Coordinates of C-alpha atoms and ligand atoms in Angstrom, one line a residue:
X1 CA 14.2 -16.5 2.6
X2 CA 14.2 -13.8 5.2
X3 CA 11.7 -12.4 7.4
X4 CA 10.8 -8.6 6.3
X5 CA 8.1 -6.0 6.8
X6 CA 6.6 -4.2 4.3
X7 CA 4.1 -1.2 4.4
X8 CA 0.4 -1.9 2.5
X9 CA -1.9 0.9 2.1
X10 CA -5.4 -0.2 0.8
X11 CA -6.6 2.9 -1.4
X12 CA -9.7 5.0 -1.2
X13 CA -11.4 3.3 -4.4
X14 CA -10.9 -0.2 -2.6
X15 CA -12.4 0.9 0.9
X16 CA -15.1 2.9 -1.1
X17 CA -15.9 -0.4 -2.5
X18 CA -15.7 -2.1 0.4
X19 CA -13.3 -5.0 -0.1
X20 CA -10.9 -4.2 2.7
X21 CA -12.1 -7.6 4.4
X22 CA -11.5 -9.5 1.0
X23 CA -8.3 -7.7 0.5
X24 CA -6.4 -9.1 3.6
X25 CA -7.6 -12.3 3.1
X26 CA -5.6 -12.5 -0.1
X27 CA -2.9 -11.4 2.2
X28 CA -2.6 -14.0 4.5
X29 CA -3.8 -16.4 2.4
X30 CA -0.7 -15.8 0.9
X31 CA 1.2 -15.8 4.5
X32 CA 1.7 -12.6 5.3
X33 CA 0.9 -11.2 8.7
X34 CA -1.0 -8.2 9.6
X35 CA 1.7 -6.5 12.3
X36 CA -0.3 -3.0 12.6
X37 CA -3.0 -1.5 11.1
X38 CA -5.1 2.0 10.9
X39 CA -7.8 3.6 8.8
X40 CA -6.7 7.1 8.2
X41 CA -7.7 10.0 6.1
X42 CA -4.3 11.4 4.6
X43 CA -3.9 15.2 4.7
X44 CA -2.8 16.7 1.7
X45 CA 0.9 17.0 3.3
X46 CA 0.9 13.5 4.7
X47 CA -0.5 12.6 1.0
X48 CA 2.5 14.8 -1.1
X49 CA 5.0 13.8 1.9
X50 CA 4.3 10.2 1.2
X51 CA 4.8 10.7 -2.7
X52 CA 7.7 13.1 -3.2
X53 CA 9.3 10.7 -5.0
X54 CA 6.6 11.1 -7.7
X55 CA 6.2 14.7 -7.3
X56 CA 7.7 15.4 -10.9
X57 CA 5.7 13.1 -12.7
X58 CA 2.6 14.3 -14.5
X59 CA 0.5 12.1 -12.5
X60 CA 1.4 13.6 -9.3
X61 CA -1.3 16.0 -8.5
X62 CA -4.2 13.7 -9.5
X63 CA -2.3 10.6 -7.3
X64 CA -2.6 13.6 -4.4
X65 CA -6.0 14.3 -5.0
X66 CA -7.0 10.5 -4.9
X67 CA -5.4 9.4 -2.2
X68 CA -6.8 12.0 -0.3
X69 CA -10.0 11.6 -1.7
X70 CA -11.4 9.4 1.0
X71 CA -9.7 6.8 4.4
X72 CA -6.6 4.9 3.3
X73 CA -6.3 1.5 5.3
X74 CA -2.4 1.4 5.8
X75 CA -1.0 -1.6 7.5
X76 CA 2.5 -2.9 7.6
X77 CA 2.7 -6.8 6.5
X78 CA 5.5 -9.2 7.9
X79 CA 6.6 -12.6 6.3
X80 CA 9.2 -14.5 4.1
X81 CA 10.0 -12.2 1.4
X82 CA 7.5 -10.1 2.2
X83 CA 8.0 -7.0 0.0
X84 CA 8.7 -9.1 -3.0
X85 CA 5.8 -11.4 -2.0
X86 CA 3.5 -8.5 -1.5
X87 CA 4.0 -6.9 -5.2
X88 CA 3.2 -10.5 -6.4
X89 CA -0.1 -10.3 -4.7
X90 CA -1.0 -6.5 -5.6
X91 CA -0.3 -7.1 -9.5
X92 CA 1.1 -4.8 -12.0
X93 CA 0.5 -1.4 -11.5
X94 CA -1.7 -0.8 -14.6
X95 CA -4.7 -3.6 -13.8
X96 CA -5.0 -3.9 -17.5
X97 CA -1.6 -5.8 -17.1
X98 CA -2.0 -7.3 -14.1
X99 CA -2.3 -11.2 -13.8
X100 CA -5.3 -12.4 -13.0
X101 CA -6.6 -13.4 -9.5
X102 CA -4.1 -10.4 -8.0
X103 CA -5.7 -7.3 -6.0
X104 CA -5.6 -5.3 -9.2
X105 CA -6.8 -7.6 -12.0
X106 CA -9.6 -8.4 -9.4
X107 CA -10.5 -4.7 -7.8
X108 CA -8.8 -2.0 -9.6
X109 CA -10.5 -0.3 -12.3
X110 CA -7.8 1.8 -14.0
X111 CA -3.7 3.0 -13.1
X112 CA -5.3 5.9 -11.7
X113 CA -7.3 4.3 -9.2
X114 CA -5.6 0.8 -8.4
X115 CA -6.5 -0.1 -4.7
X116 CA -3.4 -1.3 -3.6
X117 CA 0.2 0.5 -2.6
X118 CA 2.9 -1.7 -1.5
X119 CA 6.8 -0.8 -0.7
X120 CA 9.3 -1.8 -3.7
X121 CA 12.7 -2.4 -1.7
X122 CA 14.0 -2.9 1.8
X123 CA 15.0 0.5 2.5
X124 CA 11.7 1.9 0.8
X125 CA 10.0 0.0 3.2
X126 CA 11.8 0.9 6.3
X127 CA 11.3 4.7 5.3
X128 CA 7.2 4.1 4.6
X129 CA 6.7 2.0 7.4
X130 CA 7.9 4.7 9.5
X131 CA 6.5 7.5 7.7
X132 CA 3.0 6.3 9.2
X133 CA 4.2 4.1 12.3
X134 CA 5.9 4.3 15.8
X135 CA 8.2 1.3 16.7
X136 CA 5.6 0.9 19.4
X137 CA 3.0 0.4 17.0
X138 CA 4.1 -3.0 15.2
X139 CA 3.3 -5.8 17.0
X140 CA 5.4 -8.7 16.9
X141 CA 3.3 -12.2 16.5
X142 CA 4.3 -13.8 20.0
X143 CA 1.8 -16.8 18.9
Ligands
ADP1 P1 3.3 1.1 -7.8 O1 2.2 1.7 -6.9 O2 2.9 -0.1 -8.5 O3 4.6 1.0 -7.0 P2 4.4 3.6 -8.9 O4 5.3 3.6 -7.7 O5 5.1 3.6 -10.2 O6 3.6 2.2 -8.9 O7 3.4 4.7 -8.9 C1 2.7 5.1 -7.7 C2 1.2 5.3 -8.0 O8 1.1 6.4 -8.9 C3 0.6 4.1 -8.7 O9 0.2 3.1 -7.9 C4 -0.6 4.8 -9.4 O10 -1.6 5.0 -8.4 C5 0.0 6.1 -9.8 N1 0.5 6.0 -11.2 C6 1.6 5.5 -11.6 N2 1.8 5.6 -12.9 C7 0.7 6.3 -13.3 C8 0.3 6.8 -14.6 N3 1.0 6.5 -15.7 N4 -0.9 7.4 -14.7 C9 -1.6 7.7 -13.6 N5 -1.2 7.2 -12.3 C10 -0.1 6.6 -12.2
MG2 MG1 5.8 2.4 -6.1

């Protein structure tokens, strides 16, 4: 297995609920490492920018509205496998279909509002980790 970064963004229904805290925990429970972190409140560009890949889909302007709808917690995560790994831990998208004991079955309460985004491929990842992060930002783990 090989060593990857991946970029997490805890949503604003999960930091409303306050569960940031019990969200990296299932993180590195799992292994990953936290490599950089910051709470930020997405503009409405940054929010779009991020999602242009949706920006046909009917959902699109209500995914806007929410993500902007209160601070975002995005982090990037390194480990073995860590983008795969990381969409184990997050669950299925709709939390009706996620298994239990992932971030969704346990703290989403619809697709709408599912307190988790994680990166779906290698070059995905590269692209979102550094739509949000300077080189300088990630910290290697030197120990
Ligand atoms: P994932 O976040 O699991 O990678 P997608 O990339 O397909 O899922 O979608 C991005 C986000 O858009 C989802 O996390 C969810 O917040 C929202 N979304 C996806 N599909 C729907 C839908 N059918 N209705 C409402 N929101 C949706
Ligand atoms: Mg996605």
């Amino acid at each position: 297995m090989s060593q990857e970064r991946t970029l997490s963004i805890i949503k604003p229904d999960a930091v409303s609920k306050n569960v940031v805290g019990q969200i990296i925990s299932m993180f590195e429970a799992k292994g990953l490492k936290v490599v950089a972190a910051k709470m930020m409140q997405l503009t409405q560009e940054q929010a779009e920018g991020f999602y242009e890949v949706h920006k046909e889909r009917p959902f699109f302007n209500d995914l806007v509205k929410f993500m902007i709808s209160g601070p975002v917690l995005v982090q990037v995560l390194e480990g073995d496998n860590a983008i795969a790994l990381n969409r184990e831990i997050m669950g299925a998208t709709n939390p009706k279909e996620a298994a239990p004991g992932t971030i969704r079955a346990t703290f989403a309460s619809s697709i709408d509002e599912n307190a988790v985004h994680g990166s779906d491929a290698p070059e995905t990842a590269k692209n979102e980790i550094s739509f949000f992060f300077k080189d300088a930002e990630l910290c290697p783990r030197t120990r």
